[in-house]
PDB file of C-alpha atoms and ligand atoms in Angstrom:
ATOM      1  CA  MET A 267       1.820  -7.461  12.363  1.00 47.00           C
ATOM      2  CA  SER A 268       2.188  -7.877   8.604  1.00 49.00           C
ATOM      3  CA  ASN A 269       4.853  -9.282   6.341  1.00 48.00           C
ATOM      4  CA  HIS A 270       6.369  -5.846   5.702  1.00 55.00           C
ATOM      5  CA  THR A 271       8.902  -4.857   8.335  1.00 52.00           C
ATOM      6  CA  SER A 272       8.322  -1.682  10.327  1.00 55.00           C
ATOM      7  CA  GLN A 273      11.163  -0.099   8.319  1.00 64.00           C
ATOM      8  CA  SER A 274       9.997  -0.853   4.791  1.00 89.00           C
ATOM      9  CA  PRO A 275       7.417   1.334   3.065  1.00 97.00           C
ATOM     10  CA  VAL A 276       4.196  -0.377   2.047  1.00 98.00           C
ATOM     11  CA  THR A 277       3.816  -0.543  -1.721  1.00 98.00           C
ATOM     12  CA  ARG A 278       1.223  -1.828  -4.150  1.00 97.00           C
ATOM     13  CA  ALA A 279       3.281  -5.049  -4.332  1.00 98.00           C
ATOM     14  CA  THR A 280       3.097  -5.440  -0.527  1.00 98.00           C
ATOM     15  CA  LEU A 281      -0.701  -5.291  -0.699  1.00 98.00           C
ATOM     16  CA  GLU A 282      -0.832  -7.763  -3.601  1.00 98.00           C
ATOM     17  CA  ARG A 283       1.361 -10.185  -1.641  1.00 98.00           C
ATOM     18  CA  MET A 284      -0.886  -9.798   1.402  1.00 98.00           C
ATOM     19  CA  LYS A 285      -3.977 -10.601  -0.690  1.00 98.00           C
ATOM     20  CA  GLN A 286      -2.320 -13.698  -2.108  1.00 98.00           C
ATOM     21  CA  ALA A 287      -1.226 -14.820   1.357  1.00 98.00           C
ATOM     22  CA  GLY A 288      -4.700 -14.194   2.821  1.00 98.00           C
ATOM     23  CA  GLU A 289      -3.251 -11.649   5.243  1.00 98.00           C
ATOM     24  CA  LYS A 290      -5.745  -8.901   6.106  1.00 98.00           C
ATOM     25  CA  ILE A 291      -4.851  -5.301   5.236  1.00 98.00           C
ATOM     26  CA  ALA A 292      -5.551  -2.697   7.945  1.00 98.00           C
ATOM     27  CA  CYS A 293      -6.386   0.741   6.670  1.00 98.00           C
ATOM     28  CA  LEU A 294      -7.588   3.994   8.297  1.00 98.00           C
ATOM     29  CA  THR A 295      -8.266   7.537   7.194  1.00 98.00           C
ATOM     30  CA  ALA A 296      -6.091  10.398   8.481  1.00 98.00           C
ATOM     31  CA  TYR A 297      -6.088  14.092   7.670  1.00 98.00           C
ATOM     32  CA  ASP A 298      -3.191  15.600   9.650  1.00 98.00           C
ATOM     33  CA  ALA A 299       0.439  14.909  10.527  1.00 98.00           C
ATOM     34  CA  SER A 300       0.121  14.000  14.207  1.00 98.00           C
ATOM     35  CA  LEU A 301      -2.638  11.399  13.793  1.00 98.00           C
ATOM     36  CA  ALA A 302      -1.014  10.099  10.611  1.00 98.00           C
ATOM     37  CA  HIS A 303       2.183   9.555  12.629  1.00 98.00           C
ATOM     38  CA  LEU A 304       0.295   7.606  15.243  1.00 98.00           C
ATOM     39  CA  VAL A 305      -1.580   5.486  12.676  1.00 98.00           C
ATOM     40  CA  ASP A 306       1.636   4.832  10.764  1.00 98.00           C
ATOM     41  CA  ALA A 307       3.520   3.840  13.925  1.00 97.00           C
ATOM     42  CA  ALA A 308       0.760   1.337  14.773  1.00 97.00           C
ATOM     43  CA  GLY A 309       1.571  -0.584  11.567  1.00 96.00           C
ATOM     44  CA  ILE A 310      -1.542   0.376   9.574  1.00 98.00           C
ATOM     45  CA  GLU A 311      -0.652  -0.475   5.963  1.00 98.00           C
ATOM     46  CA  VAL A 312      -2.784   2.078   4.108  1.00 98.00           C
ATOM     47  CA  ILE A 313      -3.764   5.634   5.075  1.00 98.00           C
ATOM     48  CA  ILE A 314      -6.602   7.100   3.038  1.00 98.00           C
ATOM     49  CA  VAL A 315      -6.717  10.882   2.996  1.00 98.00           C
ATOM     50  CA  GLY A 316     -10.434  10.791   2.267  1.00 98.00           C
ATOM     51  CA  ASP A 317     -12.625  13.625   1.123  1.00 98.00           C
ATOM     52  CA  SER A 318     -14.640  12.613   4.200  1.00 98.00           C
ATOM     53  CA  LEU A 319     -12.462  15.391   5.662  1.00 98.00           C
ATOM     54  CA  GLY A 320     -15.156  17.754   4.370  1.00 98.00           C
ATOM     55  CA  MET A 321     -17.510  16.367   7.011  1.00 96.00           C
ATOM     56  CA  VAL A 322     -15.055  15.176   9.673  1.00 96.00           C
ATOM     57  CA  ILE A 323     -12.642  18.140   9.707  1.00 97.00           C
ATOM     58  CA  GLN A 324     -14.544  20.976   8.022  1.00 97.00           C
ATOM     59  CA  GLY A 325     -17.985  20.204   9.502  1.00 96.00           C
ATOM     60  CA  LYS A 326     -19.696  20.322   6.118  1.00 97.00           C
ATOM     61  CA  GLU A 327     -22.830  18.363   5.236  1.00 95.00           C
ATOM     62  CA  SER A 328     -21.239  16.219   2.547  1.00 97.00           C
ATOM     63  CA  THR A 329     -17.978  15.651   0.684  1.00 98.00           C
ATOM     64  CA  LEU A 330     -19.137  17.715  -2.301  1.00 98.00           C
ATOM     65  CA  PRO A 331     -17.666  21.106  -1.300  1.00 98.00           C
ATOM     66  CA  VAL A 332     -14.127  19.704  -0.773  1.00 98.00           C
ATOM     67  CA  THR A 333     -11.625  21.256  -3.177  1.00 98.00           C
ATOM     68  CA  LEU A 334      -8.435  19.972  -4.737  1.00 98.00           C
ATOM     69  CA  ASP A 335      -6.480  22.518  -2.679  1.00 98.00           C
ATOM     70  CA  ASP A 336      -8.101  21.153   0.509  1.00 98.00           C
ATOM     71  CA  MET A 337      -6.995  17.645  -0.452  1.00 98.00           C
ATOM     72  CA  ILE A 338      -3.452  18.775  -1.258  1.00 98.00           C
ATOM     73  CA  TYR A 339      -3.169  20.621   2.072  1.00 98.00           C
ATOM     74  CA  HIS A 340      -4.267  17.587   4.118  1.00 98.00           C
ATOM     75  CA  ALA A 341      -2.402  15.017   2.001  1.00 98.00           C
ATOM     76  CA  ALA A 342       0.855  16.955   2.403  1.00 98.00           C
ATOM     77  CA  ALA A 343       0.341  17.120   6.184  1.00 98.00           C
ATOM     78  CA  VAL A 344      -0.300  13.359   6.318  1.00 98.00           C
ATOM     79  CA  ALA A 345       2.802  12.764   4.204  1.00 98.00           C
ATOM     80  CA  ARG A 346       4.913  14.760   6.659  1.00 98.00           C
ATOM     81  CA  GLY A 347       3.576  12.624   9.521  1.00 98.00           C
ATOM     82  CA  SER A 348       3.865   9.159   8.008  1.00 97.00           C
ATOM     83  CA  GLN A 349       6.793   7.069   6.850  1.00 97.00           C
ATOM     84  CA  HIS A 350       5.658   3.546   6.059  1.00 97.00           C
ATOM     85  CA  ALA A 351       1.973   3.448   5.114  1.00 98.00           C
ATOM     86  CA  LEU A 352       0.834   3.696   1.503  1.00 98.00           C
ATOM     87  CA  ARG A 353      -1.017   7.007   1.139  1.00 98.00           C
ATOM     88  CA  VAL A 354      -4.172   6.989  -0.995  1.00 99.00           C
ATOM     89  CA  VAL A 355      -5.669  10.441  -1.625  1.00 99.00           C
ATOM     90  CA  ASP A 356      -9.219  11.118  -2.828  1.00 98.00           C
ATOM     91  CA  MET A 357      -9.811  13.092  -5.996  1.00 98.00           C
ATOM     92  CA  PRO A 358     -12.655  15.426  -4.995  1.00 98.00           C
ATOM     93  CA  PHE A 359     -16.049  15.834  -6.661  1.00 98.00           C
ATOM     94  CA  MET A 360     -15.855  17.030 -10.300  1.00 98.00           C
ATOM     95  CA  THR A 361     -12.047  16.982 -10.507  1.00 98.00           C
ATOM     96  CA  TYR A 362     -11.945  13.951 -12.840  1.00 98.00           C
ATOM     97  CA  THR A 363     -14.786  14.431 -15.303  1.00 97.00           C
ATOM     98  CA  THR A 364     -12.420  14.571 -18.290  1.00 97.00           C
ATOM     99  CA  VAL A 365      -9.163  12.720 -18.907  1.00 97.00           C
ATOM    100  CA  ARG A 366      -7.320  16.047 -19.137  1.00 98.00           C
ATOM    101  CA  ASP A 367      -8.654  17.301 -15.785  1.00 98.00           C
ATOM    102  CA  ALA A 368      -8.038  13.938 -14.141  1.00 98.00           C
ATOM    103  CA  LEU A 369      -4.405  13.833 -15.300  1.00 98.00           C
ATOM    104  CA  GLN A 370      -3.677  17.412 -14.249  1.00 98.00           C
ATOM    105  CA  ASN A 371      -5.406  17.096 -10.874  1.00 98.00           C
ATOM    106  CA  ALA A 372      -3.940  13.679 -10.042  1.00 98.00           C
ATOM    107  CA  ALA A 373      -0.492  15.042 -10.895  1.00 98.00           C
ATOM    108  CA  ARG A 374      -1.030  17.880  -8.390  1.00 98.00           C
ATOM    109  CA  LEU A 375      -2.097  15.403  -5.685  1.00 98.00           C
ATOM    110  CA  MET A 376       1.092  13.430  -6.305  1.00 98.00           C
ATOM    111  CA  ARG A 377       3.483  16.391  -6.720  1.00 98.00           C
ATOM    112  CA  GLU A 378       2.143  18.744  -4.061  1.00 98.00           C
ATOM    113  CA  GLY A 379       0.296  16.287  -1.813  1.00 98.00           C
ATOM    114  CA  ALA A 380       2.857  13.462  -2.030  1.00 98.00           C
ATOM    115  CA  ALA A 381       0.082  10.947  -2.774  1.00 98.00           C
ATOM    116  CA  HIS A 382       1.184   7.415  -3.622  1.00 98.00           C
ATOM    117  CA  MET A 383      -2.180   6.589  -5.210  1.00 98.00           C
ATOM    118  CA  VAL A 384      -5.333   8.517  -6.098  1.00 99.00           C
ATOM    119  CA  LYS A 385      -8.893   7.327  -5.435  1.00 99.00           C
ATOM    120  CA  LEU A 386     -11.841   7.941  -7.754  1.00 98.00           C
ATOM    121  CA  GLU A 387     -15.500   7.059  -7.221  1.00 98.00           C
ATOM    122  CA  GLY A 388     -17.477   5.220  -9.889  1.00 98.00           C
ATOM    123  CA  GLY A 389     -17.568   2.279 -12.272  1.00 98.00           C
ATOM    124  CA  ALA A 390     -18.051   2.108 -16.041  1.00 97.00           C
ATOM    125  CA  ARG A 391     -18.280   5.893 -16.410  1.00 96.00           C
ATOM    126  CA  ILE A 392     -14.678   6.397 -15.187  1.00 98.00           C
ATOM    127  CA  VAL A 393     -13.014   3.368 -16.811  1.00 98.00           C
ATOM    128  CA  GLU A 394     -11.431   5.419 -19.593  1.00 98.00           C
ATOM    129  CA  ILE A 395     -10.080   7.927 -17.083  1.00 98.00           C
ATOM    130  CA  VAL A 396      -8.651   5.147 -14.888  1.00 98.00           C
ATOM    131  CA  HIS A 397      -7.015   3.662 -17.962  1.00 98.00           C
ATOM    132  CA  ASP A 398      -5.330   6.944 -18.912  1.00 98.00           C
ATOM    133  CA  LEU A 399      -4.163   7.669 -15.354  1.00 98.00           C
ATOM    134  CA  ALA A 400      -2.678   4.178 -15.021  1.00 98.00           C
ATOM    135  CA  ALA A 401      -1.060   4.479 -18.454  1.00 98.00           C
ATOM    136  CA  GLN A 402       0.757   7.594 -17.213  1.00 98.00           C
ATOM    137  CA  GLY A 403       2.096   5.706 -14.182  1.00 98.00           C
ATOM    138  CA  ILE A 404      -0.432   7.067 -11.690  1.00 98.00           C
ATOM    139  CA  PRO A 405      -1.637   4.280  -9.384  1.00 98.00           C
ATOM    140  CA  VAL A 406      -5.431   4.299  -9.026  1.00 98.00           C
ATOM    141  CA  CYS A 407      -7.771   3.062  -6.325  1.00 99.00           C
ATOM    142  CA  GLY A 408     -11.386   2.565  -7.405  1.00 98.00           C
ATOM    143  CA  HIS A 409     -14.371   3.092  -5.109  1.00 98.00           C
ATOM    144  CA  LEU A 410     -17.675   1.235  -5.638  1.00 98.00           C
ATOM    145  CA  GLY A 411     -20.871   0.714  -3.648  1.00 98.00           C
ATOM    146  CA  LEU A 412     -22.014   3.770  -1.746  1.00 98.00           C
ATOM    147  CA  LEU A 413     -20.422   6.713  -3.546  1.00 98.00           C
ATOM    148  CA  PRO A 414     -20.574   9.742  -1.221  1.00 98.00           C
ATOM    149  CA  GLN A 415     -19.878  12.142  -4.130  1.00 98.00           C
ATOM    150  CA  SER A 416     -23.123  10.879  -5.737  1.00 97.00           C
ATOM    151  CA  VAL A 417     -25.190  11.034  -2.535  1.00 97.00           C
ATOM    152  CA  HIS A 418     -27.892  13.207  -4.090  1.00 97.00           C
ATOM    153  CA  GLN A 419     -28.226  10.921  -7.097  1.00 94.00           C
ATOM    154  CA  LEU A 420     -28.342   7.844  -4.830  1.00 95.00           C
ATOM    155  CA  GLY A 421     -30.965   9.503  -2.637  1.00 94.00           C
ATOM    156  CA  GLY A 422     -28.980   9.205   0.593  1.00 94.00           C
ATOM    157  CA  TYR A 423     -26.264   7.231   2.337  1.00 95.00           C
ATOM    158  CA  ARG A 424     -27.641   3.718   1.855  1.00 95.00           C
ATOM    159  CA  VAL A 425     -26.436   0.199   1.158  1.00 97.00           C
ATOM    160  CA  GLN A 426     -25.830  -0.471  -2.551  1.00 98.00           C
ATOM    161  CA  GLY A 427     -26.063  -3.667  -4.605  1.00 98.00           C
ATOM    162  CA  ARG A 428     -28.918  -5.385  -2.792  1.00 97.00           C
ATOM    163  CA  GLU A 429     -30.872  -6.092  -6.010  1.00 97.00           C
ATOM    164  CA  ARG A 430     -29.601  -8.728  -8.476  1.00 97.00           C
ATOM    165  CA  GLU A 431     -29.150  -6.322 -11.355  1.00 98.00           C
ATOM    166  CA  ALA A 432     -27.282  -3.763  -9.250  1.00 98.00           C
ATOM    167  CA  ALA A 433     -25.080  -6.497  -7.778  1.00 98.00           C
ATOM    168  CA  HIS A 434     -24.225  -7.777 -11.256  1.00 98.00           C
ATOM    169  CA  ALA A 435     -23.431  -4.241 -12.456  1.00 98.00           C
ATOM    170  CA  MET A 436     -21.101  -3.680  -9.475  1.00 98.00           C
ATOM    171  CA  LEU A 437     -19.253  -6.930 -10.171  1.00 98.00           C
ATOM    172  CA  GLU A 438     -18.817  -5.896 -13.809  1.00 98.00           C
ATOM    173  CA  ASP A 439     -17.666  -2.415 -12.684  1.00 98.00           C
ATOM    174  CA  ALA A 440     -15.000  -4.007 -10.461  1.00 98.00           C
ATOM    175  CA  ARG A 441     -13.767  -6.165 -13.347  1.00 98.00           C
ATOM    176  CA  GLY A 442     -13.786  -3.128 -15.655  1.00 98.00           C
ATOM    177  CA  LEU A 443     -11.762  -1.019 -13.221  1.00 98.00           C
ATOM    178  CA  GLU A 444      -9.202  -3.790 -12.820  1.00 98.00           C
ATOM    179  CA  ALA A 445      -8.934  -4.267 -16.595  1.00 98.00           C
ATOM    180  CA  ALA A 446      -8.389  -0.501 -16.937  1.00 98.00           C
ATOM    181  CA  GLY A 447      -5.427  -0.706 -14.559  1.00 98.00           C
ATOM    182  CA  ALA A 448      -6.820   0.017 -11.061  1.00 98.00           C
ATOM    183  CA  ALA A 449      -4.476  -1.242  -8.344  1.00 98.00           C
ATOM    184  CA  LEU A 450      -6.822  -1.232  -5.356  1.00 98.00           C
ATOM    185  CA  LEU A 451     -10.573  -1.074  -4.738  1.00 99.00           C
ATOM    186  CA  VAL A 452     -12.648   0.323  -1.871  1.00 98.00           C
ATOM    187  CA  LEU A 453     -16.128  -1.207  -1.452  1.00 98.00           C
ATOM    188  CA  GLU A 454     -18.436   0.893   0.717  1.00 98.00           C
ATOM    189  CA  CYS A 455     -21.746  -0.320   2.214  1.00 98.00           C
ATOM    190  CA  VAL A 456     -22.209  -3.475   0.189  1.00 98.00           C
ATOM    191  CA  PRO A 457     -23.892  -6.737   1.292  1.00 98.00           C
ATOM    192  CA  VAL A 458     -21.472  -9.373   2.612  1.00 98.00           C
ATOM    193  CA  ASP A 459     -22.092 -11.919  -0.169  1.00 98.00           C
ATOM    194  CA  LEU A 460     -21.566  -9.421  -2.976  1.00 98.00           C
ATOM    195  CA  ALA A 461     -18.393  -8.052  -1.376  1.00 98.00           C
ATOM    196  CA  ARG A 462     -17.049 -11.608  -1.084  1.00 98.00           C
ATOM    197  CA  GLU A 463     -17.886 -12.353  -4.728  1.00 98.00           C
ATOM    198  CA  ILE A 464     -16.180  -9.167  -5.948  1.00 98.00           C
ATOM    199  CA  THR A 465     -13.108  -9.792  -3.756  1.00 98.00           C
ATOM    200  CA  ARG A 466     -12.708 -13.279  -5.239  1.00 98.00           C
ATOM    201  CA  ALA A 467     -13.355 -12.116  -8.815  1.00 98.00           C
ATOM    202  CA  VAL A 468     -10.501  -9.592  -8.981  1.00 98.00           C
ATOM    203  CA  SER A 469      -6.758  -9.890  -8.306  1.00 98.00           C
ATOM    204  CA  MET A 470      -6.398  -6.328  -7.006  1.00 98.00           C
ATOM    205  CA  PRO A 471      -6.774  -6.058  -3.198  1.00 98.00           C
ATOM    206  CA  VAL A 472     -10.247  -5.018  -2.049  1.00 98.00           C
ATOM    207  CA  ILE A 473     -10.689  -2.894   1.085  1.00 98.00           C
ATOM    208  CA  GLY A 474     -14.142  -2.852   2.654  1.00 98.00           C
ATOM    209  CA  ILE A 475     -16.029  -0.347   4.764  1.00 98.00           C
ATOM    210  CA  GLY A 476     -19.414  -1.773   5.686  1.00 98.00           C
ATOM    211  CA  ALA A 477     -18.718  -4.616   3.260  1.00 98.00           C
ATOM    212  CA  GLY A 478     -18.352  -7.560   5.627  1.00 98.00           C
ATOM    213  CA  PRO A 479     -15.454  -9.699   6.801  1.00 98.00           C
ATOM    214  CA  ASP A 480     -14.416 -11.293   3.502  1.00 98.00           C
ATOM    215  CA  THR A 481     -12.734  -8.386   1.725  1.00 98.00           C
ATOM    216  CA  ASP A 482      -8.916  -8.347   1.699  1.00 98.00           C
ATOM    217  CA  GLY A 483      -8.815  -5.524   4.230  1.00 98.00           C
ATOM    218  CA  GLN A 484     -10.857  -3.003   6.180  1.00 98.00           C
ATOM    219  CA  VAL A 485     -10.958   0.762   6.416  1.00 98.00           C
ATOM    220  CA  LEU A 486     -12.749   3.043   8.880  1.00 98.00           C
ATOM    221  CA  VAL A 487     -12.864   6.785   9.296  1.00 98.00           C
ATOM    222  CA  LEU A 488     -10.416   7.403  12.150  1.00 98.00           C
ATOM    223  CA  GLN A 489     -12.740   9.703  14.099  1.00 97.00           C
ATOM    224  CA  ASP A 490     -15.571   7.118  13.877  1.00 97.00           C
ATOM    225  CA  MET A 491     -13.407   4.352  15.331  1.00 97.00           C
ATOM    226  CA  LEU A 492     -12.155   6.678  18.064  1.00 97.00           C
ATOM    227  CA  GLY A 493     -15.787   7.381  18.983  1.00 95.00           C
ATOM    228  CA  ILE A 494     -15.434  11.160  18.566  1.00 95.00           C
ATOM    229  CA  THR A 495     -17.687  11.695  15.537  1.00 92.00           C
ATOM    230  CA  PRO A 496     -20.700  13.739  16.666  1.00 89.00           C
ATOM    231  CA  GLY A 497     -24.081  12.053  16.292  1.00 88.00           C
ATOM    232  CA  LYS A 498     -24.881   8.420  15.614  1.00 88.00           C
ATOM    233  CA  ARG A 499     -21.982   6.094  14.786  1.00 89.00           C
ATOM    234  CA  PRO A 500     -22.510   4.268  11.469  1.00 95.00           C
ATOM    235  CA  LYS A 501     -23.622   0.616  11.851  1.00 96.00           C
ATOM    236  CA  PHE A 502     -20.451  -0.605  10.123  1.00 97.00           C
ATOM    237  CA  SER A 503     -18.106   1.199  12.525  1.00 97.00           C
ATOM    238  CA  LYS A 504     -16.994   0.323  16.039  1.00 97.00           C
ATOM    239  CA  ASP A 505     -15.700   2.466  18.909  1.00 97.00           C
ATOM    240  CA  PHE A 506     -12.212   1.018  19.459  1.00 98.00           C
ATOM    241  CA  MET A 507     -11.449   3.660  22.096  1.00 97.00           C
ATOM    242  CA  ALA A 508     -13.852   1.958  24.533  1.00 95.00           C
ATOM    243  CA  GLY A 509     -11.787   0.222  27.190  1.00 94.00           C
ATOM    244  CA  GLN A 510      -8.478   1.599  25.844  1.00 97.00           C
ATOM    245  CA  GLY A 511      -6.215   4.081  27.597  1.00 95.00           C
ATOM    246  CA  SER A 512      -4.924   5.976  24.566  1.00 97.00           C
ATOM    247  CA  ILE A 513      -5.515   6.650  20.880  1.00 97.00           C
ATOM    248  CA  GLN A 514      -2.413   4.560  20.130  1.00 97.00           C
ATOM    249  CA  ASP A 515      -3.922   1.579  21.994  1.00 97.00           C
ATOM    250  CA  ALA A 516      -7.243   2.017  20.162  1.00 98.00           C
ATOM    251  CA  VAL A 517      -5.541   2.055  16.749  1.00 98.00           C
ATOM    252  CA  GLN A 518      -3.516  -1.022  17.695  1.00 98.00           C
ATOM    253  CA  ALA A 519      -6.688  -2.785  18.881  1.00 98.00           C
ATOM    254  CA  TYR A 520      -8.318  -1.965  15.525  1.00 98.00           C
ATOM    255  CA  ALA A 521      -5.325  -3.287  13.565  1.00 98.00           C
ATOM    256  CA  LYS A 522      -5.323  -6.491  15.622  1.00 98.00           C
ATOM    257  CA  ALA A 523      -9.090  -6.986  15.164  1.00 98.00           C
ATOM    258  CA  VAL A 524      -8.758  -6.545  11.390  1.00 98.00           C
ATOM    259  CA  LYS A 525      -5.807  -8.945  11.249  1.00 98.00           C
ATOM    260  CA  ASP A 526      -7.437 -11.666  13.350  1.00 98.00           C
ATOM    261  CA  GLY A 527     -10.782 -11.287  11.572  1.00 98.00           C
ATOM    262  CA  SER A 528     -12.756 -10.313  14.685  1.00 98.00           C
ATOM    263  CA  PHE A 529     -13.699  -6.992  13.035  1.00 98.00           C
ATOM    264  CA  PRO A 530     -16.128  -6.590  11.369  1.00 98.00           C
ATOM    265  CA  ALA A 531     -18.532  -8.742  13.416  1.00 97.00           C
ATOM    266  CA  PRO A 532     -22.027  -9.636  12.125  1.00 97.00           C
ATOM    267  CA  GLU A 533     -23.548  -6.536  13.754  1.00 97.00           C
ATOM    268  CA  HIS A 534     -21.321  -4.311  11.566  1.00 97.00           C
ATOM    269  CA  CYS A 535     -22.433  -5.966   8.296  1.00 97.00           C
ATOM    270  CA  PHE A 536     -25.280  -5.696   5.787  1.00 97.00           C
TER     271      PHE A 536
HETATM  272  O1  KIV B 605     -13.516   9.686   2.067  1.00 63.60           O
HETATM  273  C1  KIV B 605     -13.241   8.680   2.745  1.00 63.60           C
HETATM  274  O2  KIV B 605     -12.890   8.750   3.929  1.00 63.60           O
HETATM  275  C2  KIV B 605     -13.310   7.380   2.125  1.00 63.60           C
HETATM  276  C3  KIV B 605     -13.196   6.198   3.026  1.00 63.60           C
HETATM  277  C4  KIV B 605     -14.527   5.808   3.503  1.00 63.60           C
HETATM  278  C5  KIV B 605     -12.522   5.076   2.415  1.00 63.60           C
HETATM  279  O3  KIV B 605     -13.511   7.270   0.952  1.00 63.60           O
END
């Protein structure tokens, strides 16, 4: 499926090699050991233990109430269930407002939650924090576009970067995060052209969700792509369970569609 063998753990270097080779990176969220095992066994390169667990697992209205202890609990479960995938764990809302807090909280995610990398939302305002985390040997994944932790400031879950000025600012944010030492970037709900421009402008791998087909890889919330999220499925997601006999088959179908470029299709893009 990818150029890492099923025995070798995926590392930051694996993802960099995949970007250079033009090989798509398949990524999914997971929050528990049994589904993490299944995702891992299907050859998914990156598992994100997202703070989306606040909505998906805890049934809350947003990601804002998720605590560091919640993240540690779920990250540790995912770590027990997975062997090969690189595990990226979200730093929850307000746990990285100062360098000191960010260092202490990221260290807990790595020590107690066995995270390989931590993910922070934001651009210029977190560049100094990203720099200090990276300088201490903590791999960082940035997150630009729709920032769920800022949903109330953004005025809802909507596509970001449609206007020229906003698009330019996002491109500069991506460059700033990379210069500060970020190793990976998630782009959420961003127009196709802007996502392509950002992906080409940075050397770190870029993983899209609702960001079109031209990012280096794709991520979906596992429950969305299994079609079990209550309510309306987001436009950028697809029910991979349809026509499949098992969760394992659905995850494999997703990985294949990411690898061969058939997902996302135009109807999943902005
Ligand atoms: O919290 C989350 O699940 C995420 C993914 C959308 C990448 O940030």
